[in-house]
Short mmCIF file of C-alpha atoms and ligand atoms in Angstrom, two decimals:
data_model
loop_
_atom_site.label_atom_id
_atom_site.label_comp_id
_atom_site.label_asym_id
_atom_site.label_seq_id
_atom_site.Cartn_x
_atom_site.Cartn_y
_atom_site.Cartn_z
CA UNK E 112 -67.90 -54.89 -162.54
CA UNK E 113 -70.12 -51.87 -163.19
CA UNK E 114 -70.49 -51.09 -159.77
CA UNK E 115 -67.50 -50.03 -159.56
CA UNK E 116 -67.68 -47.91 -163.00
CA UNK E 117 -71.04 -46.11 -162.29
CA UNK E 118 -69.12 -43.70 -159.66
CA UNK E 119 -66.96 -42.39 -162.30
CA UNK E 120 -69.59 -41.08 -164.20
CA UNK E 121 -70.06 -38.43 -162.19
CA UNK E 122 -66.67 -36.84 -161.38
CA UNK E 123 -67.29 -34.24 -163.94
CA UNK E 124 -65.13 -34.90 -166.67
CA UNK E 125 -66.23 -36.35 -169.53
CA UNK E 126 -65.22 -40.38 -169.51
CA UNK E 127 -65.68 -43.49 -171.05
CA UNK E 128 -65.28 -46.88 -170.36
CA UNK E 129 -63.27 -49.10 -172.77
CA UNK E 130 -63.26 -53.10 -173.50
CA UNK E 131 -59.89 -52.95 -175.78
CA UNK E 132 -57.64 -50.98 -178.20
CA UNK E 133 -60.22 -51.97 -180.76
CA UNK E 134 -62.63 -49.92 -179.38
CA UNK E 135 -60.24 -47.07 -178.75
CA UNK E 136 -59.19 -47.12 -182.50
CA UNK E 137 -63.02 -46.08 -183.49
CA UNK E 138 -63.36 -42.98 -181.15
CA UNK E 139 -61.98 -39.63 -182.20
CA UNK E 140 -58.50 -38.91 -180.85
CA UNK E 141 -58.72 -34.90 -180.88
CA UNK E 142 -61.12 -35.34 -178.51
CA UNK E 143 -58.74 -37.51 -175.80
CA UNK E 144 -56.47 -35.91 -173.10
CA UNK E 145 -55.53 -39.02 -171.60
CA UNK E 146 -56.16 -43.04 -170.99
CA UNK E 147 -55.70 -44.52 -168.05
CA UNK E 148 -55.23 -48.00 -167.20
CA UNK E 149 -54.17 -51.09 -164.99
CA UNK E 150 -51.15 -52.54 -166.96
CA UNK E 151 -50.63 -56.14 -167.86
CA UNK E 152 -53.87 -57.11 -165.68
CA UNK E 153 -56.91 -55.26 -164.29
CA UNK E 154 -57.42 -55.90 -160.73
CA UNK E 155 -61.38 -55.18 -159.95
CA UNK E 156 -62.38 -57.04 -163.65
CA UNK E 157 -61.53 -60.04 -161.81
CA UNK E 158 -58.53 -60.65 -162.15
CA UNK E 159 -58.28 -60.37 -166.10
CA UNK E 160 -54.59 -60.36 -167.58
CA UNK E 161 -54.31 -57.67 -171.27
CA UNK E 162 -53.29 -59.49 -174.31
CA UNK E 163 -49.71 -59.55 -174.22
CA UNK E 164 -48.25 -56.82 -176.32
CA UNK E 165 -51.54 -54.74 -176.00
CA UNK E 166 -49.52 -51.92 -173.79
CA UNK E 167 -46.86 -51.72 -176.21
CA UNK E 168 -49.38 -50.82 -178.85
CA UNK E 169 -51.53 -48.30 -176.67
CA UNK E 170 -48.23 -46.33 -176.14
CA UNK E 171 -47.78 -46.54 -180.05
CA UNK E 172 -51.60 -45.44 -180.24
CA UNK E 173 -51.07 -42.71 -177.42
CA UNK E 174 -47.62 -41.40 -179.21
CA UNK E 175 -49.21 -41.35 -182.62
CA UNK E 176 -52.26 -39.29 -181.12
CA UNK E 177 -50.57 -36.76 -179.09
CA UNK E 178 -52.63 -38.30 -175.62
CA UNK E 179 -51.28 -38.91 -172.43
CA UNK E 180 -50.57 -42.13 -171.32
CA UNK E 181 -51.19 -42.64 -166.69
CA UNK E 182 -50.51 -45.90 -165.56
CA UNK E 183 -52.34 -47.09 -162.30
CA UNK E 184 -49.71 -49.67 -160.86
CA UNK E 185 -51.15 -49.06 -157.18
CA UNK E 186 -51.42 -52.72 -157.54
CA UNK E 187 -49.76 -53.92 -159.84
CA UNK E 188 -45.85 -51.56 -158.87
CA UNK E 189 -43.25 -52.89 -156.96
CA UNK E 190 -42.31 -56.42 -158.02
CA UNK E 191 -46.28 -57.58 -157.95
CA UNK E 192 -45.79 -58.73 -161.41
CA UNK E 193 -42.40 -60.37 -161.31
CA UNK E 194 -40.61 -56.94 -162.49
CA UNK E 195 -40.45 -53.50 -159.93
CA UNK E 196 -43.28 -52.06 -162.40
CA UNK E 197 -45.67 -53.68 -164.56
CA UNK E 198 -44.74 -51.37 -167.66
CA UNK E 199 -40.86 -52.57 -167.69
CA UNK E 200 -42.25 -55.86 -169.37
CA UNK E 201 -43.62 -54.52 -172.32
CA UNK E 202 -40.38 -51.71 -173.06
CA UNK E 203 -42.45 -48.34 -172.70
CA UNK E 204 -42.76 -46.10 -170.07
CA UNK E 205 -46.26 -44.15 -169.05
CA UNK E 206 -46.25 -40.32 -169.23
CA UNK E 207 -47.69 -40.50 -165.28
CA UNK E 208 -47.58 -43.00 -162.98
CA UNK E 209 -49.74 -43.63 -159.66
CA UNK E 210 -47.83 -45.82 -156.87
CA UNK E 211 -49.24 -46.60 -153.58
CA UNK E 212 -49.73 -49.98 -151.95
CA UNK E 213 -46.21 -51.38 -151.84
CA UNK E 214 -44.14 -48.35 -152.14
CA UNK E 215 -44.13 -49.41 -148.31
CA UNK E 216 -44.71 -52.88 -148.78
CA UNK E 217 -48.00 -51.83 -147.28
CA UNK E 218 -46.39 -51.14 -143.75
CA UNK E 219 -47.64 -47.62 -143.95
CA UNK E 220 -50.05 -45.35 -146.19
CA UNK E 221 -48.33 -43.21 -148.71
CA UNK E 222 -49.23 -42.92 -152.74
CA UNK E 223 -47.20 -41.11 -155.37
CA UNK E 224 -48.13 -39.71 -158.47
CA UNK E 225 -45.26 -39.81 -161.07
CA UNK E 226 -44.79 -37.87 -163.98
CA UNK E 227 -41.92 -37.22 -166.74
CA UNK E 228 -40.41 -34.12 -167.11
CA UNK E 229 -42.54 -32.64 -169.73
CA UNK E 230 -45.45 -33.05 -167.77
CA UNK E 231 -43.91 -32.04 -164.28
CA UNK E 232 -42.62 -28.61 -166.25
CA UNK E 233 -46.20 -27.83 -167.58
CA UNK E 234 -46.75 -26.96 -164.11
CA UNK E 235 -43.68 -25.10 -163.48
CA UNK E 236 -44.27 -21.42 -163.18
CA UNK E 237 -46.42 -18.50 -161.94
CA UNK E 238 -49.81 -19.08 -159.94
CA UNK E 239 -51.90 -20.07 -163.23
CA UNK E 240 -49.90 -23.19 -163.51
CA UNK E 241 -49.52 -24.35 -160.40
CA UNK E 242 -50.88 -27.98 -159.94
CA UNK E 243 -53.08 -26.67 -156.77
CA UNK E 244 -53.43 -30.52 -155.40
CA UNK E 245 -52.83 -31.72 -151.93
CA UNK E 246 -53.43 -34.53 -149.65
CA UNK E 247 -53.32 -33.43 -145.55
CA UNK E 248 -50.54 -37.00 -145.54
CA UNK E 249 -48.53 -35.50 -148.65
CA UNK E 250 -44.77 -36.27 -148.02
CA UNK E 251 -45.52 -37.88 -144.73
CA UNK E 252 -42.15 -38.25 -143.22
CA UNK E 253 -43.11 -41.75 -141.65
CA UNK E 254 -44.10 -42.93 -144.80
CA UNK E 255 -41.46 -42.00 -146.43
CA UNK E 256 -39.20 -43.73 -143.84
CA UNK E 257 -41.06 -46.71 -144.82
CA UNK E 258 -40.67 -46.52 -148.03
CA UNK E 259 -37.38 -45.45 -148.38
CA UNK E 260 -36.83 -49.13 -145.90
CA UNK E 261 -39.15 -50.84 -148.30
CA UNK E 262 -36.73 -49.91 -151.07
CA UNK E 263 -34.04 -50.82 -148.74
CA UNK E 264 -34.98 -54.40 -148.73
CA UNK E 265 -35.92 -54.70 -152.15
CA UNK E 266 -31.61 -54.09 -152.92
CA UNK E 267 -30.80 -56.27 -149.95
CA UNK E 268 -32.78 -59.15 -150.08
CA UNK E 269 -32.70 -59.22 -153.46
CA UNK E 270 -36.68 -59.82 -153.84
CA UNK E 271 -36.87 -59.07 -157.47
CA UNK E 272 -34.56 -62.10 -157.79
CA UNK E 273 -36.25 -64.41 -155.19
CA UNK E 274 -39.80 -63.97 -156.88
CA UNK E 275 -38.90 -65.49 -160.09
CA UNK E 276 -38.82 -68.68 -158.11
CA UNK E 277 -41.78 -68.21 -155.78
CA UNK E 278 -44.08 -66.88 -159.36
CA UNK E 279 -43.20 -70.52 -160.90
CA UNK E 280 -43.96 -72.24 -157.97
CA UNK E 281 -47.31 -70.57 -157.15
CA UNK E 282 -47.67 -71.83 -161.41
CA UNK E 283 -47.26 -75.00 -160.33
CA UNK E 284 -49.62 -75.04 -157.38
CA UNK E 285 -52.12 -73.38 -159.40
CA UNK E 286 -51.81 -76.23 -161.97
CA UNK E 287 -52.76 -78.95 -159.41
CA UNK E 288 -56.36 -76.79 -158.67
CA UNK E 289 -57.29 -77.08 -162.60
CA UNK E 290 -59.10 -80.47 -162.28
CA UNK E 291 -60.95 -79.70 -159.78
CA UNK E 292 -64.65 -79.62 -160.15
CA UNK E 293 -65.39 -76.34 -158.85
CA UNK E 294 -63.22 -74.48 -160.33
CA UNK E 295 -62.90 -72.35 -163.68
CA UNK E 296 -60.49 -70.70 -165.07
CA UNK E 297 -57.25 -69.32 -163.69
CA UNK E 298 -55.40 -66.48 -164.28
CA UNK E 299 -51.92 -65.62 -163.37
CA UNK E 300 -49.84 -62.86 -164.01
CA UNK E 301 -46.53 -62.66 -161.64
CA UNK E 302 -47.59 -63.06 -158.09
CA UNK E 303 -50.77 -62.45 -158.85
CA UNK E 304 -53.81 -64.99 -159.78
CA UNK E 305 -57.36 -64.84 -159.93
CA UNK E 306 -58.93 -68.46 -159.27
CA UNK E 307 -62.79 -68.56 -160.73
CA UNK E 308 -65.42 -70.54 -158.55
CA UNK E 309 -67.64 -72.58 -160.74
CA UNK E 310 -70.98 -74.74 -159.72
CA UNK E 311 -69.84 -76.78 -162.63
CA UNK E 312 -66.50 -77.04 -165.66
CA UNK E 313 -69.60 -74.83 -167.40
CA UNK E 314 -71.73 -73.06 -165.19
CA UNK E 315 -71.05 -70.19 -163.44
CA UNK E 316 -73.12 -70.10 -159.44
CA UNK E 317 -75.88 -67.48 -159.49
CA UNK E 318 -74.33 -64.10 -158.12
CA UNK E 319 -76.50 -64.08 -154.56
CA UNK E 320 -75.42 -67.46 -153.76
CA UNK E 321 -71.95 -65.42 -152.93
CA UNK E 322 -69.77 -68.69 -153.17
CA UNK E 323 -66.63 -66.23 -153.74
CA UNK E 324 -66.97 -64.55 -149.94
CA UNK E 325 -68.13 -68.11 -148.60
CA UNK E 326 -64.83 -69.91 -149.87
CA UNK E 327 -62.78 -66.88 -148.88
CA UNK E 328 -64.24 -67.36 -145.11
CA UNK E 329 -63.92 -70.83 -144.96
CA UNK E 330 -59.97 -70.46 -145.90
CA UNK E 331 -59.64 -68.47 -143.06
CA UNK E 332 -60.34 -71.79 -141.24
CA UNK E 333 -57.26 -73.25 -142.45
CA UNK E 334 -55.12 -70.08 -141.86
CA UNK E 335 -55.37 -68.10 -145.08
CA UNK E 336 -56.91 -64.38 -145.19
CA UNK E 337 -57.92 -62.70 -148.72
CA UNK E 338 -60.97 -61.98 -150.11
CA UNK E 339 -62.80 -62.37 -153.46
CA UNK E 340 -63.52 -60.42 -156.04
CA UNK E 341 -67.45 -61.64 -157.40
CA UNK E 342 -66.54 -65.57 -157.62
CA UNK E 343 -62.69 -65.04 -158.57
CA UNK E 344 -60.72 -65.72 -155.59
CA UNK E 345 -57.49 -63.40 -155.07
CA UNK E 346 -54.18 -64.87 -154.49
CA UNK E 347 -51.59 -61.83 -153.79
CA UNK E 348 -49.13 -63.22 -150.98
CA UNK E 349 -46.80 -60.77 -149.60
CA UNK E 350 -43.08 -60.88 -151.84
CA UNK E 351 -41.71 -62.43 -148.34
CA UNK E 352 -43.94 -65.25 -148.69
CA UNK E 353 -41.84 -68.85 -148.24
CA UNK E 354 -42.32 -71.92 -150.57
CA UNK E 355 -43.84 -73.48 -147.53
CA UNK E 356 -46.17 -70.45 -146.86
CA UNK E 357 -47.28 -70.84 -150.65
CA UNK E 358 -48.39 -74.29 -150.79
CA UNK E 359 -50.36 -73.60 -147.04
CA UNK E 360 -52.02 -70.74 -149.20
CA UNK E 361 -53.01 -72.82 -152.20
CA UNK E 362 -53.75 -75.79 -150.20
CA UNK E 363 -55.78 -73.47 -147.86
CA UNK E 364 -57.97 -72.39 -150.96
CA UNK E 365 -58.62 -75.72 -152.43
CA UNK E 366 -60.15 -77.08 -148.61
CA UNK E 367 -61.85 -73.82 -148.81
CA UNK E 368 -63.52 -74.32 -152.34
CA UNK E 369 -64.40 -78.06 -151.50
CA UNK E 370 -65.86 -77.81 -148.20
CA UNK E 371 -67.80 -74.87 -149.63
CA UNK E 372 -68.67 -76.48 -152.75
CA UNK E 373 -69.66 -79.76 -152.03
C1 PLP A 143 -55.44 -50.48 -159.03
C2 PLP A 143 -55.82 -49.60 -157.91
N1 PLP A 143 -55.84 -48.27 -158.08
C3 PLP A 143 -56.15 -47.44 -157.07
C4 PLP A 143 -56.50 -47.92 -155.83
C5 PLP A 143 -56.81 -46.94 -154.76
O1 PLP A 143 -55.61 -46.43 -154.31
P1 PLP A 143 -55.56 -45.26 -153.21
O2 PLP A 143 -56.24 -45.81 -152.01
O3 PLP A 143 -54.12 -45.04 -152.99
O4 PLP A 143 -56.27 -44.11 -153.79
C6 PLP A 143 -56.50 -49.29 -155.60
C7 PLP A 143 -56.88 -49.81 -154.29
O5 PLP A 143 -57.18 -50.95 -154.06
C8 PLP A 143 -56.15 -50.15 -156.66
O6 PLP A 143 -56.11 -51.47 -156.49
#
């Protein structure tokens, strides 16, 4: 969505915009200090799962070129894609790490930024290496609270364990929408899915006819709140979500996209 890339531009860094590991292999490594991505699936790009492996091999491609390697799991950490973090599926681990979202299961505002030892001790050390970065909310004992609970419940409840269930189910549900005439393709990945509105099995609506935001308003008439992103409708229920709650969602989405549609 280049809306949302244009900003970046101008941060004052040097930065560029990538479609795959293909197009990372052709630029000049020396030049690199670090990549940063949404692992497994990007978020904002609709909804669009990685090939599967293709973390594994930027890792290899990071290790190989001396870069560093952050991870943005603000939406994708804590369970969101059937395991606590995203990266656990795919055996590496990121050389920094960005949390937020549900590190309080949303209850209350507080981010993290992660880092392995190597990079936490190149700021060890007199003023010139001090990482001079703060937020006014940094360590903000509430959150914490709340996130320490968050954690809490994740041991208790056993969630991790209880979302294999609820990810196969929401599978299933998602199955049942595939016929239907106005809509596209699906993507899934762990409790996660992306549902693309479609005028027809191939055409896309034009963008100002906004048929994402419509369906998304007229779910809220059968008791479901999200939003789209473009056409793709988002489907991220909280972990707590019931089997019953699930099929209410899904259900709630396909009245949406056929009173909408028709
Ligand atoms: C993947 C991703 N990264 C970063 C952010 C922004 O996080 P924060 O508000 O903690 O800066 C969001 C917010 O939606 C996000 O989805």
């Amino acid at each position: 969505v280049p809306l949302f890339k244009s900003h970046a531009r101008s941060y004052g860094y040097p930065n560029q915009c990538l479609r795959d590991l293909n197009e990372l292999q052709q630029i000049q490594a020396n030049d690199v200090a670090a990549v940063i991505i949404e692992p497994l699936i990007q978020g904002v790009a609709r909804m669009r799962p990685w090939p599967s492996g293709m973390l594994r091999q930027l890792r290899q491609w990071c290790d190989a070129n001396g870069v560093f390697l952050i991870l943005d799991e603000v939406m994708t950490g804590f369970g969101r894609t059937g395991s606590m973090f995203a990266f656990e599926q795919e055996g590496i681990v990121p050389d920094f790490l960005c949390l937020a979202k549900g590190l309080t299961g949303g209850y209350l505002p507080l981010a993290a930024t992660i880092t392995t030892q190597r990079v936490f001790d190149g700021f060890l050390g007199d003023a010139e290496r001090t990482f001079y970065y703060g937020h006014s909310y940094t360590g903000s004992a509430l959150g914490c609270a709340a996130a320490l609970g968050s954690l809490k419940v994740f041991r208790e409840e056993q969630t991790l364990h209880h979302l294999q269930g609820k990810i196969q189910l929401m599978s299933e549900l998602l199955a049942e929408l595939v016929d239907h005439p106005h809509v596209g393709d699906i993507r899934q990945c762990g409790f996660i899915a992306g549902i693309d509105v479609v005028q027809s099995k191939s055409q896309a609506y034009p963008k100002d006819f906004l048929m994402g935001a419509k369906v998304c308003m007229a779910a809220r008439e059968h008791g479901l709140l999200t939003r789209p992103v473009l056409d793709t409708l988002v489907l991220m229920p909280p972990l707590s979500t019931t089997a019953a709650e699930l099929r209410q969602m899904v259900a709630a989405l396909h009245s949406g996209i056929t009173q909408t549609c028709a």
